[in-house]
């Protein structure tokens, strides 16, 4: 997988003067079966999180509120996605390093995963990620 496989997906948006509505469906907007949903909140403004890669987990990230940048890295190239609309999703396949940076105050990151939480699916050391990538093990 490379950073070219990371995709912004435009979600449906029903606009209404009383408030807008968007939604996601598995195997439709989200290209995998959802096994897990979690959210990151109360992040101090300007903070960064999530420097890691997943060996198998695929992710879909929505900036439900506020804004942050998702930086993906395939060991050759980096790409930055500015997430600041709740009707965009970011699909990240497995095998890429990713960090979430520049959280705005009161932002909420909603994340869907393709597998249940498994600590041994994480690669948390960037040098190890580079070695695994070089050996085509991730
Ligand atoms: P982690 O994914 O390491 O967050 P970040 O990379 O953004 O810092 O998650 C932080 C902790 O939360 C992790 O050590 C274990 C726990 N956790 C779960 O128990 N289940 C989950 O689905 C997730 C995402 C995290």
GROMACS .gro file of C-alpha atoms and ligand atoms in nm:
model
  163
    1UNK     CA    1   0.000   0.000   0.000
    2UNK     CA    2   0.113   0.354  -0.071
    3UNK     CA    3  -0.017   0.698   0.019
    4UNK     CA    4  -0.189   0.696  -0.323
    5UNK     CA    5  -0.428   0.433  -0.180
    6UNK     CA    6  -0.553   0.678   0.085
    7UNK     CA    7  -0.880   0.830  -0.032
    8UNK     CA    8  -1.105   1.115   0.069
    9UNK     CA    9  -1.464   0.994   0.043
   10UNK     CA   10  -1.740   1.248   0.002
   11UNK     CA   11  -2.030   1.148   0.229
   12UNK     CA   12  -2.397   1.219   0.171
   13UNK     CA   13  -2.514   1.549   0.316
   14UNK     CA   14  -2.873   1.649   0.376
   15UNK     CA   15  -2.875   2.020   0.431
   16UNK     CA   16  -3.153   2.170   0.636
   17UNK     CA   17  -3.187   2.510   0.800
   18UNK     CA   18  -3.252   2.317   1.123
   19UNK     CA   19  -2.921   2.133   1.095
   20UNK     CA   20  -2.743   1.910   0.845
   21UNK     CA   21  -2.725   1.531   0.844
   22UNK     CA   22  -2.462   1.295   0.704
   23UNK     CA   23  -2.422   0.920   0.734
   24UNK     CA   24  -2.197   0.628   0.648
   25UNK     CA   25  -2.273   0.268   0.556
   26UNK     CA   26  -2.033  -0.023   0.572
   27UNK     CA   27  -1.933  -0.176   0.238
   28UNK     CA   28  -2.071   0.136   0.074
   29UNK     CA   29  -1.901   0.463   0.175
   30UNK     CA   30  -1.675   0.264   0.407
   31UNK     CA   31  -1.509  -0.006   0.195
   32UNK     CA   32  -1.491  -0.266   0.474
   33UNK     CA   33  -1.709  -0.430   0.740
   34UNK     CA   34  -1.699  -0.217   1.054
   35UNK     CA   35  -1.574  -0.412   1.357
   36UNK     CA   36  -1.502  -0.116   1.582
   37UNK     CA   37  -1.587   0.250   1.626
   38UNK     CA   38  -1.403   0.488   1.854
   39UNK     CA   39  -1.361   0.859   1.892
   40UNK     CA   40  -1.092   1.094   2.010
   41UNK     CA   41  -1.203   1.403   2.198
   42UNK     CA   42  -1.089   1.655   2.462
   43UNK     CA   43  -0.761   1.689   2.274
   44UNK     CA   44  -0.580   2.010   2.371
   45UNK     CA   45  -0.563   2.250   2.074
   46UNK     CA   46  -0.252   2.198   1.860
   47UNK     CA   47  -0.185   1.847   1.999
   48UNK     CA   48  -0.081   1.544   1.786
   49UNK     CA   49  -0.165   1.175   1.835
   50UNK     CA   50  -0.148   0.838   1.678
   51UNK     CA   51   0.203   0.793   1.541
   52UNK     CA   52   0.167   0.429   1.438
   53UNK     CA   53   0.086   0.188   1.159
   54UNK     CA   54  -0.159  -0.102   1.154
   55UNK     CA   55  -0.053  -0.436   1.010
   56UNK     CA   56  -0.410  -0.538   0.921
   57UNK     CA   57  -0.658  -0.280   1.047
   58UNK     CA   58  -0.810  -0.051   0.786
   59UNK     CA   59  -0.942   0.283   0.907
   60UNK     CA   60  -1.199   0.540   0.812
   61UNK     CA   61  -1.172   0.877   0.986
   62UNK     CA   62  -1.427   1.159   1.003
   63UNK     CA   63  -1.371   1.502   1.160
   64UNK     CA   64  -1.712   1.507   1.331
   65UNK     CA   65  -1.636   1.844   1.481
   66UNK     CA   66  -1.351   2.090   1.440
   67UNK     CA   67  -1.042   2.013   1.237
   68UNK     CA   68  -0.717   1.818   1.231
   69UNK     CA   69  -0.462   1.698   0.977
   70UNK     CA   70  -0.402   1.331   0.902
   71UNK     CA   71  -0.049   1.268   0.777
   72UNK     CA   72   0.010   0.934   0.606
   73UNK     CA   73   0.349   0.791   0.516
   74UNK     CA   74   0.439   0.482   0.311
   75UNK     CA   75   0.816   0.514   0.381
   76UNK     CA   76   0.874   0.679   0.041
   77UNK     CA   77   0.618   0.958   0.043
   78UNK     CA   78   0.405   1.152   0.287
   79UNK     CA   79   0.066   1.307   0.224
   80UNK     CA   80  -0.129   1.546   0.446
   81UNK     CA   81  -0.509   1.552   0.448
   82UNK     CA   82  -0.677   1.848   0.614
   83UNK     CA   83  -0.996   1.718   0.774
   84UNK     CA   84  -1.230   2.005   0.853
   85UNK     CA   85  -1.573   1.902   0.725
   86UNK     CA   86  -1.797   1.638   0.884
   87UNK     CA   87  -1.916   1.518   0.540
   88UNK     CA   88  -1.572   1.392   0.434
   89UNK     CA   89  -1.425   1.059   0.535
   90UNK     CA   90  -1.064   0.949   0.496
   91UNK     CA   91  -1.002   0.585   0.408
   92UNK     CA   92  -0.660   0.457   0.515
   93UNK     CA   93  -0.567   0.101   0.416
   94UNK     CA   94  -0.345  -0.107   0.644
   95UNK     CA   95   0.033  -0.088   0.624
   96UNK     CA   96   0.080   0.290   0.636
   97UNK     CA   97   0.227   0.508   0.908
   98UNK     CA   98  -0.022   0.772   1.021
   99UNK     CA   99  -0.033   1.061   1.261
  100UNK     CA  100  -0.309   1.304   1.345
  101UNK     CA  101  -0.180   1.658   1.395
  102UNK     CA  102  -0.302   2.012   1.468
  103UNK     CA  103  -0.621   1.916   1.650
  104UNK     CA  104  -0.837   2.224   1.690
  105UNK     CA  105  -0.981   2.288   2.035
  106UNK     CA  106  -1.302   2.083   2.088
  107UNK     CA  107  -1.245   1.873   1.775
  108UNK     CA  108  -1.379   1.518   1.763
  109UNK     CA  109  -1.223   1.248   1.545
  110UNK     CA  110  -1.455   0.955   1.474
  111UNK     CA  111  -1.276   0.640   1.358
  112UNK     CA  112  -1.405   0.313   1.219
  113UNK     CA  113  -1.185   0.005   1.209
  114UNK     CA  114  -1.199  -0.320   1.016
  115UNK     CA  115  -1.079  -0.539   1.307
  116UNK     CA  116  -1.129  -0.552   1.682
  117UNK     CA  117  -0.869  -0.380   1.902
  118UNK     CA  118  -0.549  -0.581   1.902
  119UNK     CA  119  -0.233  -0.427   2.040
  120UNK     CA  120  -0.017  -0.665   1.834
  121UNK     CA  121  -0.168  -0.516   1.516
  122UNK     CA  122   0.009  -0.187   1.596
  123UNK     CA  123   0.357  -0.089   1.485
  124UNK     CA  124   0.446   0.197   1.718
  125UNK     CA  125   0.812   0.239   1.633
  126UNK     CA  126   0.885   0.428   1.308
  127UNK     CA  127   1.221   0.255   1.253
  128UNK     CA  128   1.048  -0.083   1.284
  129UNK     CA  129   0.785   0.037   1.035
  130UNK     CA  130   1.060   0.126   0.786
  131UNK     CA  131   1.222  -0.218   0.831
  132UNK     CA  132   0.889  -0.399   0.784
  133UNK     CA  133   0.812  -0.190   0.476
  134UNK     CA  134   1.154  -0.258   0.327
  135UNK     CA  135   1.109  -0.632   0.379
  136UNK     CA  136   0.753  -0.614   0.238
  137UNK     CA  137   0.617  -0.751   0.566
  138UNK     CA  138   0.359  -0.476   0.608
  139LIG     P1  139  -0.412   0.442   2.059
  139LIG     O1  140  -0.469   0.378   1.937
  139LIG     O2  141  -0.271   0.410   2.098
  139LIG     O3  142  -0.430   0.600   2.045
  139LIG     P2  143  -0.334   0.706   1.977
  139LIG     O4  144  -0.253   0.630   1.877
  139LIG     O5  145  -0.427   0.807   1.915
  139LIG     O6  146  -0.253   0.766   2.087
  139LIG     O7  147  -0.509   0.412   2.180
  139LIG     C1  148  -0.481   0.456   2.311
  139LIG     C2  149  -0.514   0.345   2.407
  139LIG     O8  150  -0.655   0.319   2.404
  139LIG     C3  151  -0.447   0.214   2.371
  139LIG     O9  152  -0.327   0.199   2.438
  139LIG     C4  153  -0.549   0.109   2.413
  139LIG     C5  154  -0.681   0.179   2.413
  139LIG     N1  155  -0.770   0.139   2.300
  139LIG     C6  156  -0.856   0.034   2.316
  139LIG    O10  157  -0.860  -0.031   2.421
  139LIG     N2  158  -0.943   0.003   2.214
  139LIG     C7  159  -0.942   0.070   2.097
  139LIG    O11  160  -1.021   0.039   2.005
  139LIG     C8  161  -0.849   0.178   2.080
  139LIG     C9  162  -0.842   0.255   1.951
  139LIG    C10  163  -0.765   0.209   2.183
   0.00000   0.00000   0.00000
